[in-house]
Tab-separated table of N, CA and C in Angstrom:
chain	number	residue	atom	x	y	z
A	25	MET	N	-10.787	30.590	16.378
A	25	MET	CA	-9.682	31.111	15.610
A	25	MET	C	-9.045	32.252	16.399
A	26	ILE	N	-7.720	32.260	16.459
A	26	ILE	CA	-6.980	33.307	17.159
A	26	ILE	C	-6.270	34.159	16.114
A	27	ARG	N	-6.279	35.471	16.298
A	27	ARG	CA	-5.595	36.367	15.360
A	27	ARG	C	-4.374	36.984	16.030
A	28	TYR	N	-3.246	36.886	15.343
A	28	TYR	CA	-2.016	37.538	15.781
A	28	TYR	C	-1.566	38.435	14.629
A	29	LYS	N	-1.757	39.742	14.765
A	29	LYS	CA	-1.347	40.704	13.737
A	29	LYS	C	-1.767	40.247	12.338
A	30	ASN	N	-3.048	40.014	12.179
A	30	ASN	CA	-3.651	39.603	10.911
A	30	ASN	C	-3.281	38.195	10.472
A	31	LEU	N	-2.653	37.437	11.314
A	31	LEU	CA	-2.324	36.052	10.994
A	31	LEU	C	-3.376	35.163	11.638
A	32	LYS	N	-4.003	34.314	10.849
A	32	LYS	CA	-5.009	33.407	11.384
A	32	LYS	C	-4.328	32.124	11.840
A	33	VAL	N	-4.571	31.754	13.076
A	33	VAL	CA	-3.997	30.532	13.635
A	33	VAL	C	-5.132	29.667	14.153
A	34	SER	N	-5.229	28.465	13.654
A	34	SER	CA	-6.256	27.539	14.129
A	34	SER	C	-5.797	26.890	15.415
A	35	PRO	N	-6.725	26.693	16.350
A	35	PRO	CA	-6.337	25.988	17.578
A	35	PRO	C	-6.010	24.533	17.260
A	36	ILE	N	-5.082	23.987	18.017
A	36	ILE	CA	-4.708	22.585	17.838
A	36	ILE	C	-5.793	21.715	18.449
A	37	ASN	N	-6.236	20.741	17.703
A	37	ASN	CA	-7.226	19.806	18.213
A	37	ASN	C	-6.515	18.586	18.770
A	38	LEU	N	-6.469	18.492	20.066
A	38	LEU	CA	-5.840	17.352	20.713
A	38	LEU	C	-6.865	16.259	20.898
A	39	LYS	N	-6.419	15.025	20.761
A	39	LYS	CA	-7.352	13.905	20.822
A	39	LYS	C	-6.860	12.832	21.765
A	40	LYS	N	-7.805	12.100	22.250
A	40	LYS	CA	-7.516	10.870	22.972
A	40	LYS	C	-7.971	9.737	22.076
A	41	TRP	N	-7.085	8.834	21.766
A	41	TRP	CA	-7.371	7.716	20.893
A	41	TRP	C	-7.578	6.487	21.748
A	42	ARG	N	-8.722	5.830	21.608
A	42	ARG	CA	-9.030	4.642	22.388
A	42	ARG	C	-9.251	3.471	21.457
A	43	ASN	N	-8.864	2.299	21.943
A	43	ASN	CA	-9.062	1.123	21.124
A	43	ASN	C	-9.087	-0.106	22.019
A	44	THR	N	-9.900	-1.068	21.641
A	44	THR	CA	-9.805	-2.373	22.272
A	44	THR	C	-8.718	-3.125	21.512
A	45	ALA	N	-8.178	-4.136	22.116
A	45	ALA	CA	-7.072	-4.860	21.495
A	45	ALA	C	-7.456	-6.302	21.237
A	46	ASP	N	-7.075	-6.806	20.085
A	46	ASP	CA	-7.245	-8.216	19.764
A	46	ASP	C	-6.031	-8.929	20.341
A	47	SER	N	-6.116	-9.238	21.640
A	47	SER	CA	-4.956	-9.728	22.367
A	47	SER	C	-5.380	-10.685	23.474
A	48	SER	N	-4.489	-11.617	23.787
A	48	SER	CA	-4.743	-12.514	24.913
A	48	SER	C	-4.327	-11.881	26.237
A	49	ASN	N	-3.650	-10.732	26.191
A	49	ASN	CA	-3.205	-10.076	27.423
A	49	ASN	C	-3.697	-8.646	27.591
A	50	VAL	N	-3.900	-7.934	26.495
A	50	VAL	CA	-4.269	-6.521	26.550
A	50	VAL	C	-5.758	-6.358	26.270
A	51	ASN	N	-6.439	-5.617	27.143
A	51	ASN	CA	-7.871	-5.389	26.983
A	51	ASN	C	-8.149	-4.090	26.224
A	52	LYS	N	-7.669	-2.963	26.756
A	52	LYS	CA	-7.933	-1.657	26.161
A	52	LYS	C	-6.667	-0.812	26.179
A	53	ILE	N	-6.617	0.102	25.215
A	53	ILE	CA	-5.480	1.015	25.098
A	53	ILE	C	-6.028	2.411	24.835
A	54	MET	N	-5.417	3.423	25.468
A	54	MET	CA	-5.773	4.803	25.192
A	54	MET	C	-4.495	5.624	25.058
A	55	PHE	N	-4.438	6.454	24.025
A	55	PHE	CA	-3.309	7.355	23.826
A	55	PHE	C	-3.808	8.779	23.896
A	56	ASN	N	-3.106	9.636	24.651
A	56	ASN	CA	-3.470	11.037	24.795
A	56	ASN	C	-2.423	11.889	24.078
A	57	ASP	N	-2.843	12.563	22.982
A	57	ASP	CA	-1.947	13.427	22.207
A	57	ASP	C	-1.372	14.570	23.040
A	58	GLU	N	-2.153	15.050	23.979
A	58	GLU	CA	-1.729	16.219	24.758
A	58	GLU	C	-0.597	15.888	25.722
A	59	THR	N	-0.690	14.735	26.371
A	59	THR	CA	0.307	14.378	27.389
A	59	THR	C	1.331	13.358	26.894
A	60	ASN	N	1.115	12.807	25.696
A	60	ASN	CA	1.958	11.730	25.158
A	60	ASN	C	2.026	10.543	26.108
A	61	GLU	N	0.884	10.271	26.733
A	61	GLU	CA	0.774	9.119	27.620
A	61	GLU	C	-0.063	8.028	26.963
A	62	LEU	N	0.336	6.812	27.212
A	62	LEU	CA	-0.375	5.638	26.727
A	62	LEU	C	-0.820	4.853	27.950
A	63	VAL	N	-2.129	4.612	28.053
A	63	VAL	CA	-2.666	3.855	29.176
A	63	VAL	C	-3.114	2.502	28.644
A	64	ILE	N	-2.661	1.450	29.311
A	64	ILE	CA	-3.027	0.100	28.905
A	64	ILE	C	-3.723	-0.597	30.063
A	65	LYS	N	-4.881	-1.164	29.755
A	65	LYS	CA	-5.573	-2.013	30.724
A	65	LYS	C	-5.396	-3.452	30.253
A	66	PHE	N	-4.764	-4.246	31.090
A	66	PHE	CA	-4.545	-5.642	30.766
A	66	PHE	C	-5.775	-6.457	31.155
A	67	LYS	N	-5.892	-7.630	30.608
A	67	LYS	CA	-7.083	-8.448	30.850
A	67	LYS	C	-7.196	-8.922	32.286
A	68	ASP	N	-6.097	-8.870	33.046
A	68	ASP	CA	-6.182	-9.222	34.463
A	68	ASP	C	-6.668	-8.051	35.311
A	69	GLY	N	-6.969	-6.890	34.649
A	69	GLY	CA	-7.485	-5.721	35.349
A	69	GLY	C	-6.430	-4.685	35.705
A	70	GLU	N	-5.154	-5.027	35.611
A	70	GLU	CA	-4.081	-4.081	35.925
A	70	GLU	C	-4.036	-2.979	34.872
A	71	ILE	N	-3.762	-1.754	35.318
A	71	ILE	CA	-3.642	-0.604	34.429
A	71	ILE	C	-2.268	0.022	34.624
A	72	TYR	N	-1.616	0.334	33.502
A	72	TYR	CA	-0.315	1.000	33.514
A	72	TYR	C	-0.359	2.197	32.582
A	73	THR	N	0.336	3.265	32.976
A	73	THR	CA	0.453	4.467	32.166
A	73	THR	C	1.909	4.647	31.776
A	74	TYR	N	2.159	4.722	30.473
A	74	TYR	CA	3.506	4.897	29.932
A	74	TYR	C	3.657	6.324	29.437
A	75	GLU	N	4.819	6.918	29.688
A	75	GLU	CA	5.073	8.322	29.347
A	75	GLU	C	6.015	8.433	28.154
A	76	GLY	N	5.937	9.569	27.476
A	76	GLY	CA	6.850	9.849	26.366
A	76	GLY	C	6.599	8.999	25.141
A	77	ILE	N	5.345	8.706	24.876
A	77	ILE	CA	4.964	7.859	23.748
A	77	ILE	C	4.533	8.755	22.590
A	78	ASP	N	4.943	8.418	21.383
A	78	ASP	CA	4.450	9.175	20.241
A	78	ASP	C	3.368	8.374	19.514
A	79	PHE	N	2.668	9.049	18.611
A	79	PHE	CA	1.524	8.436	17.956
A	79	PHE	C	1.915	7.202	17.142
A	80	SER	N	3.083	7.209	16.541
A	80	SER	CA	3.506	6.041	15.746
A	80	SER	C	3.725	4.822	16.649
A	81	GLU	N	4.228	5.040	17.853
A	81	GLU	CA	4.383	3.919	18.790
A	81	GLU	C	3.014	3.368	19.191
A	82	PHE	N	2.064	4.262	19.452
A	82	PHE	CA	0.705	3.833	19.760
A	82	PHE	C	0.149	2.984	18.617
A	83	ASN	N	0.291	3.452	17.389
A	83	ASN	CA	-0.198	2.697	16.231
A	83	ASN	C	0.475	1.336	16.122
A	84	ASN	N	1.776	1.291	16.336
A	84	ASN	CA	2.497	0.016	16.268
A	84	ASN	C	1.987	-0.969	17.309
A	85	ILE	N	1.659	-0.477	18.485
A	85	ILE	CA	1.159	-1.356	19.544
A	85	ILE	C	-0.256	-1.825	19.228
A	86	VAL	N	-1.150	-0.897	18.897
A	86	VAL	CA	-2.537	-1.254	18.597
A	86	VAL	C	-2.610	-2.240	17.434
A	87	ASN	N	-1.750	-2.052	16.438
A	87	ASN	CA	-1.757	-2.925	15.266
A	87	ASN	C	-0.924	-4.184	15.458
A	88	GLY	N	-0.280	-4.315	16.619
A	88	GLY	CA	0.491	-5.516	16.914
A	88	GLY	C	1.691	-5.699	16.005
A	89	ASN	N	2.373	-4.616	15.693
A	89	ASN	CA	3.515	-4.669	14.776
A	89	ASN	C	4.749	-5.243	15.454
A	90	ALA	N	4.653	-6.501	15.824
A	90	ALA	CA	5.766	-7.225	16.434
A	90	ALA	C	5.474	-8.718	16.314
A	91	VAL	N	6.500	-9.512	16.495
A	91	VAL	CA	6.386	-10.961	16.368
A	91	VAL	C	6.626	-11.599	17.727
A	92	CYS	N	5.781	-12.548	18.109
A	92	CYS	CA	5.955	-13.263	19.382
A	92	CYS	C	7.276	-14.019	19.385
A	93	VAL	N	7.959	-13.969	20.514
A	93	VAL	CA	9.206	-14.716	20.662
A	93	VAL	C	9.061	-15.832	21.696
A	94	THR	N	7.861	-15.995	22.239
A	94	THR	CA	7.603	-17.057	23.219
A	94	THR	C	6.302	-17.773	22.884
A	95	ASN	N	6.127	-18.927	23.475
A	95	ASN	CA	4.848	-19.631	23.468
A	95	ASN	C	4.206	-19.393	24.819
A	96	GLY	N	2.897	-19.366	24.866
A	96	GLY	CA	2.253	-19.197	26.149
A	96	GLY	C	0.757	-19.381	26.071
A	97	GLU	N	0.172	-19.374	27.250
A	97	GLU	CA	-1.262	-19.547	27.369
A	97	GLU	C	-1.707	-18.937	28.681
A	98	ASN	N	-2.861	-18.297	28.659
A	98	ASN	CA	-3.489	-17.845	29.894
A	98	ASN	C	-4.993	-18.050	29.737
A	99	ARG	N	-5.749	-17.627	30.711
A	99	ARG	CA	-7.190	-17.876	30.647
A	99	ARG	C	-7.880	-17.085	29.537
A	100	PHE	N	-7.158	-16.130	28.929
A	100	PHE	CA	-7.739	-15.298	27.876
A	100	PHE	C	-7.353	-15.752	26.476
A	101	GLY	N	-6.365	-16.638	26.354
A	101	GLY	CA	-5.960	-17.086	25.027
A	101	GLY	C	-4.576	-17.693	25.002
A	102	THR	N	-4.102	-17.989	23.795
A	102	THR	CA	-2.780	-18.583	23.608
A	102	THR	C	-1.986	-17.756	22.597
A	103	TRP	N	-0.668	-17.963	22.601
A	103	TRP	CA	0.199	-17.324	21.621
A	103	TRP	C	1.372	-18.263	21.344
A	104	ASP	N	1.929	-18.128	20.153
A	104	ASP	CA	3.014	-18.998	19.713
A	104	ASP	C	4.154	-18.179	19.133
A	105	ILE	N	5.359	-18.748	19.192
A	105	ILE	CA	6.516	-18.116	18.562
A	105	ILE	C	6.192	-17.850	17.096
A	106	GLY	N	6.479	-16.648	16.648
A	106	GLY	CA	6.258	-16.268	15.259
A	106	GLY	C	4.907	-15.653	14.973
A	107	LYS	N	3.985	-15.663	15.963
A	107	LYS	CA	2.661	-15.061	15.733
A	107	LYS	C	2.831	-13.589	15.395
A	108	ASN	N	2.162	-13.170	14.343
A	108	ASN	CA	2.244	-11.788	13.899
A	108	ASN	C	0.943	-11.480	13.160
A	109	PRO	N	0.219	-10.452	13.497
A	109	PRO	CA	0.543	-9.431	14.486
A	109	PRO	C	0.295	-9.911	15.911
A	110	SER	N	0.953	-9.237	16.845
A	110	SER	CA	0.795	-9.556	18.254
A	110	SER	C	0.860	-8.282	19.086
A	111	VAL	N	-0.265	-7.944	19.696
A	111	VAL	CA	-0.311	-6.743	20.545
A	111	VAL	C	0.605	-6.931	21.754
A	112	GLY	N	0.583	-8.116	22.372
A	112	GLY	CA	1.447	-8.367	23.530
A	112	GLY	C	2.918	-8.237	23.196
A	113	ALA	N	3.329	-8.787	22.047
A	113	ALA	CA	4.732	-8.662	21.623
A	113	ALA	C	5.078	-7.208	21.340
A	114	ALA	N	4.119	-6.452	20.786
A	114	ALA	CA	4.355	-5.033	20.518
A	114	ALA	C	4.500	-4.244	21.820
A	115	VAL	N	3.725	-4.586	22.849
A	115	VAL	CA	3.876	-3.948	24.159
A	115	VAL	C	5.300	-4.164	24.667
A	116	HIS	N	5.780	-5.390	24.547
A	116	HIS	CA	7.158	-5.663	24.986
A	116	HIS	C	8.174	-4.899	24.155
A	117	LYS	N	8.031	-4.939	22.845
A	117	LYS	CA	9.005	-4.310	21.945
A	117	LYS	C	9.065	-2.795	22.121
A	118	TYR	N	7.916	-2.132	22.087
A	118	TYR	CA	7.880	-0.669	22.064
A	118	TYR	C	7.840	-0.019	23.442
A	119	LEU	N	7.469	-0.775	24.472
A	119	LEU	CA	7.371	-0.186	25.805
A	119	LEU	C	8.373	-0.787	26.786
A	120	ILE	N	8.278	-2.073	27.004
A	120	ILE	CA	9.080	-2.710	28.042
A	120	ILE	C	10.547	-2.815	27.630
A	121	ASP	N	10.812	-3.429	26.467
A	121	ASP	CA	12.192	-3.613	26.025
A	121	ASP	C	12.898	-2.291	25.736
A	122	SER	N	12.140	-1.269	25.343
A	122	SER	CA	12.767	0.018	25.044
A	122	SER	C	12.915	0.901	26.284
A	123	GLY	N	12.454	0.402	27.446
A	123	GLY	CA	12.668	1.104	28.711
A	123	GLY	C	11.820	2.347	28.915
A	124	LYS	N	10.627	2.376	28.357
A	124	LYS	CA	9.751	3.540	28.555
A	124	LYS	C	9.399	3.702	30.030
A	125	THR	N	9.317	4.938	30.464
A	125	THR	CA	8.929	5.258	31.830
A	125	THR	C	7.443	4.952	32.010
A	126	TYR	N	7.109	4.332	33.148
A	126	TYR	CA	5.713	3.999	33.388
A	126	TYR	C	5.395	4.094	34.873
A	127	ARG	N	4.111	4.092	35.147
A	127	ARG	CA	3.634	4.027	36.530
A	127	ARG	C	2.411	3.121	36.545
A	128	LYS	N	2.201	2.477	37.670
A	128	LYS	CA	1.030	1.636	37.822
A	128	LYS	C	-0.175	2.523	38.062
A	129	GLY	N	-1.283	2.174	37.412
A	129	GLY	CA	-2.503	2.952	37.555
A	129	GLY	C	-2.703	3.882	36.377
A	130	GLY	N	-3.827	4.548	36.375
A	130	GLY	CA	-4.177	5.468	35.298
A	130	GLY	C	-5.648	5.387	35.015
A	131	THR	N	-6.078	6.130	34.018
A	131	THR	CA	-7.481	6.145	33.651
A	131	THR	C	-7.628	6.048	32.138
A	132	LEU	N	-8.702	5.430	31.702
A	132	LEU	CA	-8.989	5.302	30.283
A	132	LEU	C	-10.034	6.320	29.836
A	133	ARG	N	-10.199	7.391	30.582
A	133	ARG	CA	-11.170	8.444	30.237
A	133	ARG	C	-10.526	9.521	29.409
């Protein structure tokens, strides 16, 4: 607890939120409240870090709050037009289609 002229101020508790994804393309997701970065590890092993993400966007992605607009298949699973929820479709909707800044690489720690 920090005191400023008799005012009690609690320290902010910053968290890193981690989750596995029920997805044919996404393996793990981590959101860092402190940096507003979202790190995604895809099932092919590639890792990307997205910047300027808020907690509601993280929740929308983890919960797959989007509908598939394509059919597809890979070695990890299949997806069909209209599938909902879809973590992969949410990645496209909230990150790729919205033009979020990203870089290849990152850490899930």
